[in-house]
PDB file of C-alpha atoms in Angstrom:
ATOM      1  CA  MET A   1      82.289  93.746  82.504  1.00 73.00           C
ATOM      2  CA  ALA A   2      83.981  96.188  84.894  1.00 81.00           C
ATOM      3  CA  SER A   3      85.219  99.711  84.254  1.00 86.00           C
ATOM      4  CA  ILE A   4      88.334 100.849  86.121  1.00 90.00           C
ATOM      5  CA  ILE A   5      89.462 104.439  86.675  1.00 91.00           C
ATOM      6  CA  PHE A   6      93.145 104.890  87.564  1.00 90.00           C
ATOM      7  CA  LEU A   7      93.309 108.307  89.168  1.00 89.00           C
ATOM      8  CA  ASP A   8      96.516 110.338  89.479  1.00 90.00           C
ATOM      9  CA  SER A   9      96.127 111.543  93.053  1.00 89.00           C
ATOM     10  CA  PRO A  10      97.201 113.636  94.911  1.00 89.00           C
ATOM     11  CA  VAL A  11      97.637 116.480  92.446  1.00 88.00           C
ATOM     12  CA  GLY A  12     101.182 116.490  91.110  1.00 87.00           C
ATOM     13  CA  SER A  13     101.454 112.715  90.917  1.00 87.00           C
ATOM     14  CA  GLY A  14     101.557 111.066  87.524  1.00 89.00           C
ATOM     15  CA  PHE A  15     100.415 113.511  84.855  1.00 91.00           C
ATOM     16  CA  SER A  16      98.097 115.506  87.126  1.00 90.00           C
ATOM     17  CA  TYR A  17      98.865 119.174  87.666  1.00 89.00           C
ATOM     18  CA  ALA A  18      97.481 122.356  89.229  1.00 88.00           C
ATOM     19  CA  ARG A  19      97.017 125.642  87.384  1.00 88.00           C
ATOM     20  CA  ASP A  20      97.822 127.534  90.595  1.00 86.00           C
ATOM     21  CA  PRO A  21     101.049 126.693  92.508  1.00 84.00           C
ATOM     22  CA  ASN A  22      99.039 126.776  95.740  1.00 86.00           C
ATOM     23  CA  GLY A  23      97.008 123.866  94.382  1.00 86.00           C
ATOM     24  CA  TYR A  24      99.864 121.479  95.162  1.00 86.00           C
ATOM     25  CA  ASP A  25      99.577 122.191  98.892  1.00 87.00           C
ATOM     26  CA  VAL A  26      97.399 119.190  99.788  1.00 89.00           C
ATOM     27  CA  GLY A  27      97.271 116.357 102.311  1.00 91.00           C
ATOM     28  CA  ASP A  28      95.364 113.215 103.252  1.00 91.00           C
ATOM     29  CA  ILE A  29      92.084 115.026 103.901  1.00 91.00           C
ATOM     30  CA  SER A  30      92.128 117.604 101.101  1.00 92.00           C
ATOM     31  CA  SER A  31      93.264 115.109  98.447  1.00 91.00           C
ATOM     32  CA  SER A  32      90.536 112.677  99.555  1.00 91.00           C
ATOM     33  CA  LEU A  33      87.938 115.412  99.143  1.00 91.00           C
ATOM     34  CA  GLN A  34      89.319 116.168  95.678  1.00 92.00           C
ATOM     35  CA  VAL A  35      88.864 112.522  94.698  1.00 92.00           C
ATOM     36  CA  VAL A  36      85.256 112.646  95.919  1.00 90.00           C
ATOM     37  CA  THR A  37      84.631 115.823  93.904  1.00 92.00           C
ATOM     38  CA  PHE A  38      86.125 114.200  90.823  1.00 92.00           C
ATOM     39  CA  MET A  39      83.957 111.093  91.165  1.00 90.00           C
ATOM     40  CA  LYS A  40      80.781 113.148  91.626  1.00 89.00           C
ATOM     41  CA  GLU A  41      81.525 115.164  88.493  1.00 92.00           C
ATOM     42  CA  TRP A  42      82.521 112.056  86.536  1.00 91.00           C
ATOM     43  CA  LEU A  43      79.274 110.295  87.451  1.00 89.00           C
ATOM     44  CA  ASN A  44      77.315 113.417  86.529  1.00 90.00           C
ATOM     45  CA  ASP A  45      78.917 113.211  83.086  1.00 93.00           C
ATOM     46  CA  HIS A  46      78.368 109.433  82.871  1.00 91.00           C
ATOM     47  CA  PRO A  47      75.032 108.833  84.635  1.00 89.00           C
ATOM     48  CA  ARG A  48      74.620 105.326  83.192  1.00 89.00           C
ATOM     49  CA  TYR A  49      77.223 104.130  85.722  1.00 88.00           C
ATOM     50  CA  CYS A  50      75.356 105.456  88.753  1.00 86.00           C
ATOM     51  CA  SER A  51      73.412 102.227  89.215  1.00 86.00           C
ATOM     52  CA  HIS A  52      76.538 100.028  89.078  1.00 87.00           C
ATOM     53  CA  ASN A  53      78.401  98.662  92.086  1.00 87.00           C
ATOM     54  CA  PHE A  54      81.201 101.033  93.043  1.00 87.00           C
ATOM     55  CA  TYR A  55      84.479 100.017  94.694  1.00 89.00           C
ATOM     56  CA  VAL A  56      87.373 102.146  95.909  1.00 90.00           C
ATOM     57  CA  GLY A  57      90.783 100.478  95.882  1.00 89.00           C
ATOM     58  CA  GLY A  58      94.387 101.307  96.646  1.00 86.00           C
ATOM     59  CA  ALA A  59      97.637  99.783  97.858  1.00 84.00           C
ATOM     60  CA  SER A  60     100.483 100.911 100.081  1.00 84.00           C
ATOM     61  CA  TYR A  61     100.006 104.575 101.088  1.00 84.00           C
ATOM     62  CA  ALA A  62      96.882 104.843  98.936  1.00 85.00           C
ATOM     63  CA  GLY A  63      95.414 102.116 101.147  1.00 85.00           C
ATOM     64  CA  LYS A  64      95.455 104.615 104.004  1.00 88.00           C
ATOM     65  CA  VAL A  65      93.114 107.085 102.288  1.00 90.00           C
ATOM     66  CA  VAL A  66      90.800 104.496 100.674  1.00 90.00           C
ATOM     67  CA  PRO A  67      88.504 104.241 103.734  1.00 89.00           C
ATOM     68  CA  VAL A  68      88.598 108.034 104.079  1.00 90.00           C
ATOM     69  CA  ILE A  69      87.453 108.522 100.487  1.00 90.00           C
ATOM     70  CA  THR A  70      84.856 105.780 100.899  1.00 89.00           C
ATOM     71  CA  GLN A  71      83.423 107.390 104.023  1.00 88.00           C
ATOM     72  CA  TYR A  72      83.171 110.778 102.325  1.00 85.00           C
ATOM     73  CA  ILE A  73      81.414 109.154  99.370  1.00 81.00           C
ATOM     74  CA  SER A  74      79.045 107.275 101.682  1.00 79.00           C
ATOM     75  CA  GLU A  75      78.185 110.490 103.490  1.00 68.00           C
ATOM     76  CA  VAL A  76      77.256 112.168 100.227  1.00 50.00           C
ATOM     77  CA  GLY A  77      75.958 109.132  98.574  1.00 44.00           C
ATOM     78  CA  ASN A  78      98.733  95.272 102.418  1.00 60.00           C
ATOM     79  CA  PRO A  79      97.427  98.418 103.102  1.00 62.00           C
ATOM     80  CA  ILE A  80      98.809 101.273 105.248  1.00 66.00           C
ATOM     81  CA  THR A  81      96.501 102.434 108.021  1.00 68.00           C
ATOM     82  CA  GLY A  82      98.915 104.854 109.650  1.00 64.00           C
ATOM     83  CA  SER A  83      98.269 103.097 112.940  1.00 64.00           C
ATOM     84  CA  LYS A  84     100.658 101.781 115.577  1.00 71.00           C
ATOM     85  CA  PHE A  85     100.244  98.330 114.021  1.00 77.00           C
ATOM     86  CA  ASP A  86     102.039  99.137 110.757  1.00 78.00           C
ATOM     87  CA  LYS A  87     105.640  99.445 111.988  1.00 85.00           C
ATOM     88  CA  ASN A  88     105.523  97.619 115.292  1.00 91.00           C
ATOM     89  CA  PHE A  89     105.266  94.212 113.602  1.00 91.00           C
ATOM     90  CA  HIS A  90     108.490  94.474 111.589  1.00 93.00           C
ATOM     91  CA  VAL A  91     110.419  92.798 114.407  1.00 95.00           C
ATOM     92  CA  PRO A  92     107.992  89.896 115.115  1.00 94.00           C
ATOM     93  CA  TYR A  93     107.653  89.268 111.381  1.00 92.00           C
ATOM     94  CA  SER A  94     111.433  89.276 110.860  1.00 93.00           C
ATOM     95  CA  HIS A  95     111.736  86.728 113.643  1.00 94.00           C
ATOM     96  CA  GLY A  96     108.955  84.569 112.251  1.00 92.00           C
ATOM     97  CA  VAL A  97     110.579  84.274 108.820  1.00 91.00           C
ATOM     98  CA  GLY A  98     114.086  83.723 110.181  1.00 92.00           C
ATOM     99  CA  ILE A  99     115.695  87.087 109.396  1.00 93.00           C
ATOM    100  CA  ILE A 100     116.660  87.530 113.047  1.00 94.00           C
ATOM    101  CA  SER A 101     117.561  84.906 115.645  1.00 94.00           C
ATOM    102  CA  ASP A 102     115.556  83.766 118.654  1.00 94.00           C
ATOM    103  CA  GLN A 103     118.122  85.372 120.942  1.00 94.00           C
ATOM    104  CA  LEU A 104     117.919  88.736 119.201  1.00 95.00           C
ATOM    105  CA  TYR A 105     114.126  88.676 119.206  1.00 95.00           C
ATOM    106  CA  GLU A 106     114.004  87.764 122.890  1.00 96.00           C
ATOM    107  CA  ALA A 107     116.414  90.619 123.660  1.00 96.00           C
ATOM    108  CA  ALA A 108     114.138  93.019 121.789  1.00 96.00           C
ATOM    109  CA  VAL A 109     111.087  91.788 123.696  1.00 96.00           C
ATOM    110  CA  THR A 110     112.924  92.107 127.013  1.00 96.00           C
ATOM    111  CA  HIS A 111     114.423  95.554 126.495  1.00 97.00           C
ATOM    112  CA  CYS A 112     111.686  97.150 124.354  1.00 96.00           C
ATOM    113  CA  LYS A 113     108.692  95.654 126.207  1.00 93.00           C
ATOM    114  CA  GLY A 114     106.887  94.931 122.940  1.00 90.00           C
ATOM    115  CA  HIS A 115     107.259  98.497 121.606  1.00 93.00           C
ATOM    116  CA  PHE A 116     109.643  98.330 118.649  1.00 94.00           C
ATOM    117  CA  VAL A 117     109.235 101.899 117.376  1.00 91.00           C
ATOM    118  CA  ASN A 118     110.857 104.958 119.000  1.00 90.00           C
ATOM    119  CA  PRO A 119     112.947 103.160 121.669  1.00 93.00           C
ATOM    120  CA  THR A 120     112.842 104.675 125.140  1.00 93.00           C
ATOM    121  CA  ASN A 121     116.104 103.222 126.501  1.00 96.00           C
ATOM    122  CA  GLN A 122     119.601 102.574 125.177  1.00 97.00           C
ATOM    123  CA  LEU A 123     119.456  98.777 125.429  1.00 97.00           C
ATOM    124  CA  CYS A 124     116.317  98.754 123.291  1.00 96.00           C
ATOM    125  CA  ALA A 125     117.904 101.171 120.799  1.00 96.00           C
ATOM    126  CA  ASN A 126     121.010  98.981 120.507  1.00 96.00           C
ATOM    127  CA  VAL A 127     119.136  95.760 119.801  1.00 96.00           C
ATOM    128  CA  LEU A 128     116.815  97.487 117.314  1.00 96.00           C
ATOM    129  CA  SER A 129     119.844  98.909 115.511  1.00 96.00           C
ATOM    130  CA  THR A 130     121.216  95.380 115.065  1.00 96.00           C
ATOM    131  CA  ILE A 131     117.824  94.112 113.891  1.00 96.00           C
ATOM    132  CA  HIS A 132     117.440  96.922 111.361  1.00 94.00           C
ATOM    133  CA  LYS A 133     120.875  96.164 109.917  1.00 94.00           C
ATOM    134  CA  LEU A 134     119.829  92.547 109.352  1.00 94.00           C
ATOM    135  CA  MET A 135     116.485  93.634 107.902  1.00 93.00           C
ATOM    136  CA  SER A 136     118.283  95.951 105.475  1.00 92.00           C
ATOM    137  CA  GLU A 137     119.992  92.932 103.902  1.00 91.00           C
ATOM    138  CA  VAL A 138     116.761  91.666 102.313  1.00 90.00           C
ATOM    139  CA  SER A 139     114.326  93.096  99.792  1.00 87.00           C
ATOM    140  CA  ASP A 140     111.671  94.634 102.007  1.00 86.00           C
ATOM    141  CA  GLY A 141     108.906  94.534  99.393  1.00 83.00           C
ATOM    142  CA  ASN A 142     109.349  90.786  98.906  1.00 86.00           C
ATOM    143  CA  ILE A 143     111.826  89.016 101.152  1.00 88.00           C
ATOM    144  CA  LEU A 144     112.264  86.161  98.630  1.00 86.00           C
ATOM    145  CA  GLU A 145     113.331  88.490  95.808  1.00 85.00           C
ATOM    146  CA  ASP A 146     116.903  89.576  95.140  1.00 82.00           C
ATOM    147  CA  LYS A 147     117.836  92.868  96.789  1.00 83.00           C
ATOM    148  CA  CYS A 148     118.295  95.066  93.753  1.00 79.00           C
ATOM    149  CA  VAL A 149     119.220  98.603  92.886  1.00 65.00           C
ATOM    150  CA  LYS A 150     116.029 100.588  93.037  1.00 61.00           C
ATOM    151  CA  ALA A 151     114.900 102.543  89.997  1.00 52.00           C
ATOM    152  CA  ALA A 152     115.376 105.826  91.822  1.00 48.00           C
ATOM    153  CA  PRO A 153     112.548 108.351  91.487  1.00 49.00           C
ATOM    154  CA  LYS A 154     115.071 111.138  90.911  1.00 45.00           C
ATOM    155  CA  PRO A 155     116.868 110.356  87.627  1.00 43.00           C
ATOM    156  CA  THR A 156     120.615 109.851  87.509  1.00 42.00           C
ATOM    157  CA  ILE A 157     123.037 109.228  84.678  1.00 36.00           C
ATOM    158  CA  ASP A 158     123.062 105.687  83.280  1.00 41.00           C
ATOM    159  CA  VAL A 159     125.634 105.319  80.516  1.00 33.00           C
ATOM    160  CA  SER A 160     124.505 101.773  79.753  1.00 37.00           C
ATOM    161  CA  ALA A 161     120.963 102.774  78.823  1.00 38.00           C
ATOM    162  CA  SER A 162     119.906 101.938  75.295  1.00 36.00           C
ATOM    163  CA  ARG A 163     120.086 104.915  72.926  1.00 36.00           C
ATOM    164  CA  ALA A 164     116.854 103.771  71.304  1.00 37.00           C
ATOM    165  CA  LEU A 165     115.031 104.333  74.586  1.00 36.00           C
ATOM    166  CA  LEU A 166     116.502 107.803  75.002  1.00 36.00           C
ATOM    167  CA  GLU A 167     116.213 109.416  71.598  1.00 39.00           C
ATOM    168  CA  GLU A 168     112.591 110.438  72.178  1.00 40.00           C
ATOM    169  CA  TYR A 169     113.549 112.581  75.173  1.00 38.00           C
ATOM    170  CA  ASN A 170     115.379 115.204  73.075  1.00 38.00           C
ATOM    171  CA  GLN A 171     118.211 115.127  75.622  1.00 40.00           C
ATOM    172  CA  LEU A 172     115.963 116.705  78.281  1.00 43.00           C
ATOM    173  CA  HIS A 173     115.816 113.749  80.665  1.00 56.00           C
ATOM    174  CA  LYS A 174     118.210 111.231  82.137  1.00 61.00           C
ATOM    175  CA  PRO A 175     116.668 107.874  83.107  1.00 65.00           C
ATOM    176  CA  PRO A 176     117.040 106.249  86.536  1.00 69.00           C
ATOM    177  CA  ILE A 177     119.746 103.714  87.242  1.00 76.00           C
ATOM    178  CA  ARG A 178     118.839 100.562  85.332  1.00 81.00           C
ATOM    179  CA  PRO A 179     118.413  97.492  87.590  1.00 81.00           C
ATOM    180  CA  SER A 180     119.014  93.969  86.378  1.00 83.00           C
ATOM    181  CA  ILE A 181     116.214  92.673  84.170  1.00 83.00           C
ATOM    182  CA  ASP A 182     115.610  89.954  86.796  1.00 81.00           C
ATOM    183  CA  CYS A 183     114.731  92.560  89.416  1.00 84.00           C
ATOM    184  CA  LEU A 184     111.204  93.583  90.262  1.00 79.00           C
ATOM    185  CA  SER A 185     112.286  97.230  90.092  1.00 81.00           C
ATOM    186  CA  TYR A 186     113.176  96.817  86.402  1.00 86.00           C
ATOM    187  CA  ARG A 187     109.540  97.465  85.562  1.00 85.00           C
ATOM    188  CA  TYR A 188     109.845 100.867  87.263  1.00 84.00           C
ATOM    189  CA  TYR A 189     112.780 101.690  85.016  1.00 86.00           C
ATOM    190  CA  LEU A 190     110.727 100.738  81.974  1.00 89.00           C
ATOM    191  CA  SER A 191     107.772 102.795  83.203  1.00 89.00           C
ATOM    192  CA  TYR A 192     109.991 105.890  83.309  1.00 90.00           C
ATOM    193  CA  CYS A 193     111.096 105.325  79.714  1.00 89.00           C
ATOM    194  CA  TRP A 194     107.561 104.583  78.537  1.00 92.00           C
ATOM    195  CA  MET A 195     105.852 107.486  80.292  1.00 92.00           C
ATOM    196  CA  ASN A 196     108.411 110.006  79.048  1.00 92.00           C
ATOM    197  CA  ASP A 197     108.056 108.830  75.458  1.00 92.00           C
ATOM    198  CA  ASN A 198     106.291 111.355  73.217  1.00 92.00           C
ATOM    199  CA  THR A 199     104.240 108.633  71.513  1.00 94.00           C
ATOM    200  CA  THR A 200     102.902 107.464  74.879  1.00 94.00           C
ATOM    201  CA  ARG A 201     101.998 111.002  75.891  1.00 94.00           C
ATOM    202  CA  ASP A 202     100.191 111.591  72.622  1.00 94.00           C
ATOM    203  CA  ALA A 203      98.224 108.344  73.035  1.00 94.00           C
ATOM    204  CA  LEU A 204      97.230 109.326  76.592  1.00 92.00           C
ATOM    205  CA  LYS A 205      96.326 112.834  75.376  1.00 93.00           C
ATOM    206  CA  ILE A 206      98.601 114.525  77.891  1.00 93.00           C
ATOM    207  CA  LYS A 207      98.406 118.285  77.463  1.00 91.00           C
ATOM    208  CA  LYS A 208     101.762 119.490  76.179  1.00 90.00           C
ATOM    209  CA  GLY A 209     103.714 121.733  78.506  1.00 88.00           C
ATOM    210  CA  THR A 210     101.996 120.582  81.712  1.00 90.00           C
ATOM    211  CA  ILE A 211     104.417 117.866  82.880  1.00 88.00           C
ATOM    212  CA  ASP A 212     108.027 118.174  81.771  1.00 86.00           C
ATOM    213  CA  GLU A 213     109.212 114.894  83.273  1.00 87.00           C
ATOM    214  CA  TRP A 214     107.120 111.990  84.592  1.00 89.00           C
ATOM    215  CA  LEU A 215     108.453 110.500  87.838  1.00 85.00           C
ATOM    216  CA  ARG A 216     107.070 107.357  89.434  1.00 82.00           C
ATOM    217  CA  CYS A 217     107.632 108.791  92.914  1.00 77.00           C
ATOM    218  CA  ASN A 218     107.699 112.555  93.315  1.00 71.00           C
ATOM    219  CA  LYS A 219     109.017 112.359  96.869  1.00 66.00           C
ATOM    220  CA  GLY A 220     110.382 115.518  98.410  1.00 59.00           C
ATOM    221  CA  VAL A 221     108.984 117.724  95.648  1.00 65.00           C
ATOM    222  CA  LEU A 222     105.328 118.093  96.607  1.00 73.00           C
ATOM    223  CA  PRO A 223     104.226 119.696  99.924  1.00 80.00           C
ATOM    224  CA  TYR A 224     102.007 116.831 101.063  1.00 84.00           C
ATOM    225  CA  ALA A 225     100.564 116.827 104.596  1.00 87.00           C
ATOM    226  CA  GLN A 226      99.995 113.467 106.290  1.00 87.00           C
ATOM    227  CA  ASP A 227      97.149 114.879 108.369  1.00 87.00           C
ATOM    228  CA  ILE A 228      95.344 111.601 109.099  1.00 86.00           C
ATOM    229  CA  PRO A 229      97.438 109.769 111.729  1.00 86.00           C
ATOM    230  CA  SER A 230      95.394 106.570 111.395  1.00 87.00           C
ATOM    231  CA  SER A 231      92.554 105.389 109.172  1.00 88.00           C
ATOM    232  CA  LEU A 232      91.380 102.627 111.540  1.00 88.00           C
ATOM    233  CA  ASN A 233      88.352 104.595 112.724  1.00 88.00           C
ATOM    234  CA  TYR A 234      87.266 105.039 109.106  1.00 88.00           C
ATOM    235  CA  HIS A 235      87.552 101.285 108.524  1.00 88.00           C
ATOM    236  CA  PHE A 236      85.528 100.576 111.644  1.00 88.00           C
ATOM    237  CA  ASN A 237      82.833 103.169 110.866  1.00 86.00           C
ATOM    238  CA  LEU A 238      82.329 101.799 107.357  1.00 87.00           C
ATOM    239  CA  THR A 239      82.174  98.130 108.325  1.00 85.00           C
ATOM    240  CA  THR A 240      79.734  98.764 111.172  1.00 84.00           C
ATOM    241  CA  ARG A 241      77.481 100.477 108.632  1.00 84.00           C
ATOM    242  CA  GLY A 242      77.436  97.377 106.440  1.00 83.00           C
ATOM    243  CA  TYR A 243      80.010  98.250 103.784  1.00 84.00           C
ATOM    244  CA  ARG A 244      82.084  95.331 102.548  1.00 83.00           C
ATOM    245  CA  ALA A 245      85.884  95.442 102.520  1.00 83.00           C
ATOM    246  CA  LEU A 246      88.500  93.219 100.921  1.00 82.00           C
ATOM    247  CA  VAL A 247      91.826  93.599 102.733  1.00 83.00           C
ATOM    248  CA  MET A 248      94.797  91.894 101.075  1.00 80.00           C
ATOM    249  CA  SER A 249      98.166  91.403 102.742  1.00 81.00           C
ATOM    250  CA  GLY A 250     101.153  89.622 101.192  1.00 81.00           C
ATOM    251  CA  ASP A 251     103.048  87.236 103.439  1.00 84.00           C
ATOM    252  CA  HIS A 252     106.458  88.140 101.958  1.00 87.00           C
ATOM    253  CA  ASP A 253     106.117  91.869 102.599  1.00 88.00           C
ATOM    254  CA  LEU A 254     108.432  93.256 105.289  1.00 88.00           C
ATOM    255  CA  ILE A 255     107.327  96.869 104.783  1.00 86.00           C
ATOM    256  CA  LEU A 256     103.770  96.149 105.934  1.00 84.00           C
ATOM    257  CA  PRO A 257     103.826  92.663 107.498  1.00 88.00           C
ATOM    258  CA  PHE A 258     100.640  90.622 107.372  1.00 87.00           C
ATOM    259  CA  LEU A 259     100.909  90.345 111.163  1.00 88.00           C
ATOM    260  CA  SER A 260     100.039  94.038 111.425  1.00 88.00           C
ATOM    261  CA  THR A 261      97.002  93.503 109.185  1.00 85.00           C
ATOM    262  CA  GLN A 262      95.863  90.651 111.413  1.00 85.00           C
ATOM    263  CA  ALA A 263      96.361  92.797 114.500  1.00 88.00           C
ATOM    264  CA  TRP A 264      94.347  95.844 113.433  1.00 86.00           C
ATOM    265  CA  ILE A 265      91.501  93.733 112.056  1.00 86.00           C
ATOM    266  CA  GLY A 266      91.542  91.716 115.271  1.00 85.00           C
ATOM    267  CA  SER A 267      91.248  94.926 117.284  1.00 88.00           C
ATOM    268  CA  PHE A 268      87.707  95.336 115.884  1.00 86.00           C
ATOM    269  CA  ASN A 269      86.564  92.151 117.693  1.00 85.00           C
ATOM    270  CA  PHE A 270      84.669  90.789 114.693  1.00 82.00           C
ATOM    271  CA  PHE A 271      83.092  87.332 114.685  1.00 79.00           C
ATOM    272  CA  ILE A 272      84.843  84.667 112.612  1.00 76.00           C
ATOM    273  CA  ALA A 273      82.246  83.390 110.158  1.00 76.00           C
ATOM    274  CA  ASN A 274      84.381  80.744 108.437  1.00 74.00           C
ATOM    275  CA  ASP A 275      87.468  78.839 109.467  1.00 74.00           C
ATOM    276  CA  TRP A 276      90.906  79.756 108.160  1.00 77.00           C
ATOM    277  CA  ARG A 277      91.155  78.151 104.735  1.00 79.00           C
ATOM    278  CA  ALA A 278      93.173  78.201 101.532  1.00 81.00           C
ATOM    279  CA  TRP A 279      92.005  79.938  98.371  1.00 78.00           C
ATOM    280  CA  HIS A 280      93.048  78.594  94.997  1.00 85.00           C
ATOM    281  CA  VAL A 281      94.112  79.769  91.558  1.00 85.00           C
ATOM    282  CA  ASP A 282      94.276  77.175  88.762  1.00 88.00           C
ATOM    283  CA  GLY A 283      94.037  74.367  91.292  1.00 86.00           C
ATOM    284  CA  GLN A 284      96.951  75.606  93.400  1.00 86.00           C
ATOM    285  CA  ALA A 285      96.825  77.144  96.875  1.00 82.00           C
ATOM    286  CA  ALA A 286      97.517  80.868  96.450  1.00 77.00           C
ATOM    287  CA  GLY A 287      97.031  82.009 100.035  1.00 76.00           C
ATOM    288  CA  VAL A 288      94.756  81.743 103.032  1.00 75.00           C
ATOM    289  CA  VAL A 289      91.646  83.650 104.022  1.00 72.00           C
ATOM    290  CA  PRO A 290      89.272  83.819 106.996  1.00 66.00           C
ATOM    291  CA  MET A 291      85.824  85.415 106.704  1.00 59.00           C
ATOM    292  CA  LEU A 292      84.908  87.871 109.424  1.00 60.00           C
ATOM    293  CA  LEU A 293      81.551  89.311 110.459  1.00 54.00           C
ATOM    294  CA  GLN A 294      81.120  92.514 112.436  1.00 50.00           C
ATOM    295  CA  GLN A 295      79.268  91.884 115.677  1.00 48.00           C
ATOM    296  CA  THR A 296      76.393  94.258 114.966  1.00 42.00           C
ATOM    297  CA  SER A 297      75.612  93.237 111.393  1.00 42.00           C
ATOM    298  CA  LEU A 298      75.225  89.730 109.990  1.00 37.00           C
ATOM    299  CA  ASN A 299      75.173  91.212 106.488  1.00 40.00           C
ATOM    300  CA  ASN A 300      78.554  92.841 106.847  1.00 40.00           C
ATOM    301  CA  LEU A 301      81.265  90.643 105.359  1.00 40.00           C
ATOM    302  CA  LEU A 302      84.918  91.587 105.740  1.00 45.00           C
ATOM    303  CA  PRO A 303      87.172  89.040 104.053  1.00 45.00           C
ATOM    304  CA  TRP A 304      90.917  89.473 104.003  1.00 46.00           C
ATOM    305  CA  GLY A 305      93.490  87.494 102.108  1.00 50.00           C
ATOM    306  CA  ASN A 306      97.085  86.571 102.722  1.00 52.00           C
ATOM    307  CA  GLY A 307      99.178  85.547  99.752  1.00 49.00           C
ATOM    308  CA  GLY A 308     102.662  85.952  98.372  1.00 43.00           C
TER     309      GLY A 308
END
């Protein structure tokens, strides 16, 4: 049986808060160190877990700081990397799945010379502008999903919202725009209603008066410093020391295309231990996975998966 800790980090996200306003002034490095401090204190309070296997996980932006946190922990005991690979593969991926034409892709290659971020000439800028307009027509989180109204992190008036969902808020909050129930973002709308319900807060033992309104994304409110440009060196340092990593990358994700994941893992020049193969769930192919070995350690296994 596994125990999972879902940590509200950095401070100010979720129901976490700082007693001093200066405590919200954090970034990649300082928030990672805070997570390490928390885990050390938690394990001191729960020593029976010290002998268990310990895994650090995170997706999207949290995937960037996972190897940072892991390295700090190791020193004392479809993920973002922040590298050039993350954004530069939007164009090749869009071409591969048919969002843009062969002609448009070839024009981008010709005028941008393979560098599809921060164009250095007008011809490159023009073709990228056309590509970005086409990319904006699809749901970037899953290109096969309907493009829906996002459940905006900053609430707006929604006159169609059910009164039963609102009566617990005592007229203090206004929920986000409600997407269609068929949309993936509908769950974000529900999470806003659920997290701002007094019964939920009581069950989670949230200290009254600390968080007035729960927001799924507190963008633009917290002074967060992105002070780690890339986490690739952390990934490489950990794997060369024998730590295992499971890197997952969805093949329908336009925000962080699986091509970028392939590229940064490939830049490590690992050996391929097993051939590219399918992995299965309930007898059905759910994705594909190669198994990679770092050159200097036969005990270091770095699998990564690609699935929808």
